[in-house]
């Protein structure tokens, strides 16, 4: 197991390196370059200025030279500046975008799991009953519905038809932001007064953020819910007809014990893998949800940075996501081995 | 005396049984016909394909002809009295659908939504079918090659599959679509010259294929790894069959039950990807119509009266189509692989 782990960990390096080369090359071959927008926004730029900028950004070099420069800085933790936001690309991605995405996708993931696992189990245990058919039908709907259209419908119903029952999008209502501890302590020197002020501002902020979360989480989680319920159901059905489950029943064990201790333990192993594999996808694949709900997360950061040729931001976020995928792949395999003792890695 | 006669009778009966026993495919078809949802799905898809193929001949309106006097019209089955509010039509009526009727309403430029949905179906369904077909072909071929030859080839293909699965798909879709739109690249310039306005359709198909073959490869590889060791493969090899013949005539046909289901589900998948990309403005470019790009500006019109129909109908068609393909896929799986019956969705 240990040597397997070490080998897998060592494999991460060439994989991520390969991905970074491919992505960098593709980005560099894409039409346009980082100074296009500058040129459009500033007609006063002379061709000498542009020449100077091209030289300054190293855009006169072939892509592999630029890649080498990027890589040698990246391994030291310097991912270069974001051209559009005037701050280090890594700071922009990890400080301003990643937390929003985490909030959205972790909440959705959690709700989806909370519903999908019990529903899948019950649906499998009650196979061929009206309950099972209803669940299956909703699963079909969930895996077939385009997420952005579901989002549009939700926005129309809750924000337009019912007049702002829930916000149509965005992170928070303008004017409501997280309480600023520094500003409060500047206002008052009394510590307890400051704490009570802080809490009184924190309450509205949290409710506001929660209200903004409801629709995107509903859209995102209902789609994950559908495929996981389906998966849980089929995994449970596969196990429930096996001999050892029959043996457990024949021994006279309680149904509860048979289901939870004998059947579920084996049925849940593939689900763990599935979930581990879908976490990275949830980080990058939420572009559509984030676009519809105007949610400033990673998915949109990647989308916008690619469109506006903000190479550094695109590279940081894409490499981060790729690394997540590789790591979660490994975690999935390890978790599988831990849950299922039949699996041994050499 | 009586014994031989009996034997003969038995023989005759045995022969009859052998002759009448239907082939696997006939049995599968029978099982498929019992799957109600799959039958509903196939019927709906049939109607949709018919509507899409015939769209240029069965719609009174052209997809690009606008009328600024009837923006955001509600669904309406009556013809307005003022002729200025009816047109512009390319034909006065198709059966009960007269010029001036808008069963699904009109959009932000006064274009008929139903006509656009039917025309959009041409592109969306075409992309779905072609991309699914190409992706499954490529995927099965790579999977078969990897499993049959093993060794270094297997290592290369499997490793490449793993890497492709580790690249976040959606961003790569964005980069690739942007890349193929670059006229400076030889491949891209060539595509523009050859295809003209159809370029965005071909690009999107290429991109979907490039990023969706991996699942099929893994599936087929796993199946052929075990089929390779079976006696019939040895028999074929002993008879002197070539590698190509063994793969194409003996191994791949035995994975067909998996491939067919995979391809069906892939059609829905491809339609979803296309609509998502077009929704973001990266897929099918106007003036070409697809269900996805009809939705790309829909959100802006929510606060207009009747603006909701612009979002409602195209999305409903995407949803319906993908749903039906999933029904068909489920029916096919039950029909072709009866052991899995009722399990549903075993990836």
XYZ file of C-alpha atoms in Angstrom, chain B residues 97-228:
132
model
C -50.875 27.120 -39.153
C -51.720 30.369 -40.953
C -49.423 33.302 -41.454
C -49.926 35.519 -38.406
C -50.381 32.712 -35.897
C -47.641 32.292 -33.325
C -48.250 29.104 -31.322
C -45.184 29.798 -29.147
C -45.223 33.612 -29.366
C -42.587 35.886 -30.892
C -39.148 36.853 -29.673
C -37.361 40.152 -29.082
C -37.180 40.847 -32.846
C -40.709 39.699 -33.615
C -39.583 36.371 -35.058
C -41.814 33.338 -34.656
C -40.497 31.151 -31.828
C -41.982 27.848 -33.059
C -40.373 28.243 -36.479
C -37.057 29.006 -34.830
C -37.391 26.046 -32.485
C -38.027 23.700 -35.418
C -35.069 25.103 -37.336
C -32.926 25.043 -34.196
C -33.725 21.365 -33.853
C -31.934 20.721 -37.139
C -28.651 21.988 -35.728
C -29.056 20.629 -32.203
C -30.094 17.141 -33.305
C -27.453 17.040 -36.034
C -24.745 17.994 -33.540
C -26.098 15.429 -31.084
C -26.173 12.547 -33.547
C -22.915 13.214 -35.365
C -20.949 13.967 -32.198
C -22.308 10.896 -30.415
C -21.608 8.649 -33.379
C -18.071 9.936 -33.905
C -17.245 9.919 -30.222
C -18.473 6.363 -29.717
C -16.644 5.149 -32.840
C -13.400 6.770 -31.757
C -13.839 5.623 -28.185
C -14.599 1.997 -29.050
C -11.784 1.804 -31.546
C -9.216 3.140 -29.080
C -10.570 0.881 -26.356
C -10.422 -2.159 -28.632
C -6.881 -1.375 -29.780
C -5.682 -0.856 -26.227
C -7.235 -4.057 -24.934
C -6.397 -6.279 -27.909
C -2.763 -5.361 -28.386
C -2.006 -4.630 -24.750
C 1.580 -3.792 -23.816
C 2.946 -0.410 -24.763
C -0.027 0.617 -26.893
C -2.366 -0.113 -23.996
C -0.141 1.853 -21.637
C -0.093 4.862 -23.960
C -3.826 4.859 -24.665
C -4.807 4.263 -21.045
C -2.461 6.933 -19.766
C -3.750 9.387 -22.354
C -7.341 8.565 -21.360
C -6.468 9.219 -17.728
C -4.889 12.553 -18.568
C -7.830 13.608 -20.702
C -10.089 12.755 -17.794
C -7.924 14.891 -15.483
C -8.250 18.019 -17.578
C -11.297 19.997 -16.521
C -13.621 19.499 -19.449
C -15.563 22.688 -19.649
C -12.612 25.120 -19.664
C -10.957 22.989 -22.308
C -14.115 23.215 -24.390
C -13.866 26.990 -24.126
C -10.200 27.043 -25.130
C -10.708 24.640 -28.029
C -13.682 26.494 -29.473
C -11.690 29.727 -29.272
C -8.671 28.039 -30.793
C -10.545 26.618 -33.756
C -12.014 30.041 -34.444
C -8.496 31.444 -34.943
C -7.999 32.096 -38.638
C -4.230 32.200 -38.284
C -4.091 28.478 -37.604
C -3.780 26.364 -40.760
C -6.401 23.828 -39.619
C -8.832 26.548 -38.667
C -8.326 28.530 -41.873
C -8.835 25.350 -43.839
C -12.089 24.689 -41.988
C -13.358 28.201 -42.727
C -12.567 27.869 -46.417
C -14.198 24.493 -46.795
C -17.208 24.934 -44.554
C -18.091 28.602 -44.670
C -21.048 29.367 -42.411
C -21.337 25.753 -41.221
C -17.969 26.119 -39.495
C -19.300 26.709 -35.992
C -21.327 23.497 -36.243
C -18.320 21.440 -37.309
C -16.139 23.025 -34.627
C -18.595 22.217 -31.903
C -18.886 18.627 -33.080
C -15.085 18.261 -33.171
C -14.757 19.733 -29.701
C -17.466 17.522 -28.206
C -15.904 14.434 -29.787
C -12.430 15.385 -28.576
C -13.638 15.568 -24.994
C -16.179 12.760 -24.711
C -14.588 9.590 -26.094
C -12.867 8.592 -22.847
C -15.858 6.938 -21.178
C -16.456 4.639 -24.150
C -12.773 3.779 -24.350
C -12.676 2.616 -20.743
C -15.914 0.665 -21.144
C -14.897 -1.129 -24.332
C -11.341 -1.761 -23.128
C -12.623 -3.457 -19.994
C -15.020 -5.636 -21.955
C -12.531 -6.658 -24.628
C -9.849 -7.480 -22.065
C -12.059 -10.361 -20.973
C -13.390 -11.263 -24.435
C -9.803 -11.542 -25.697
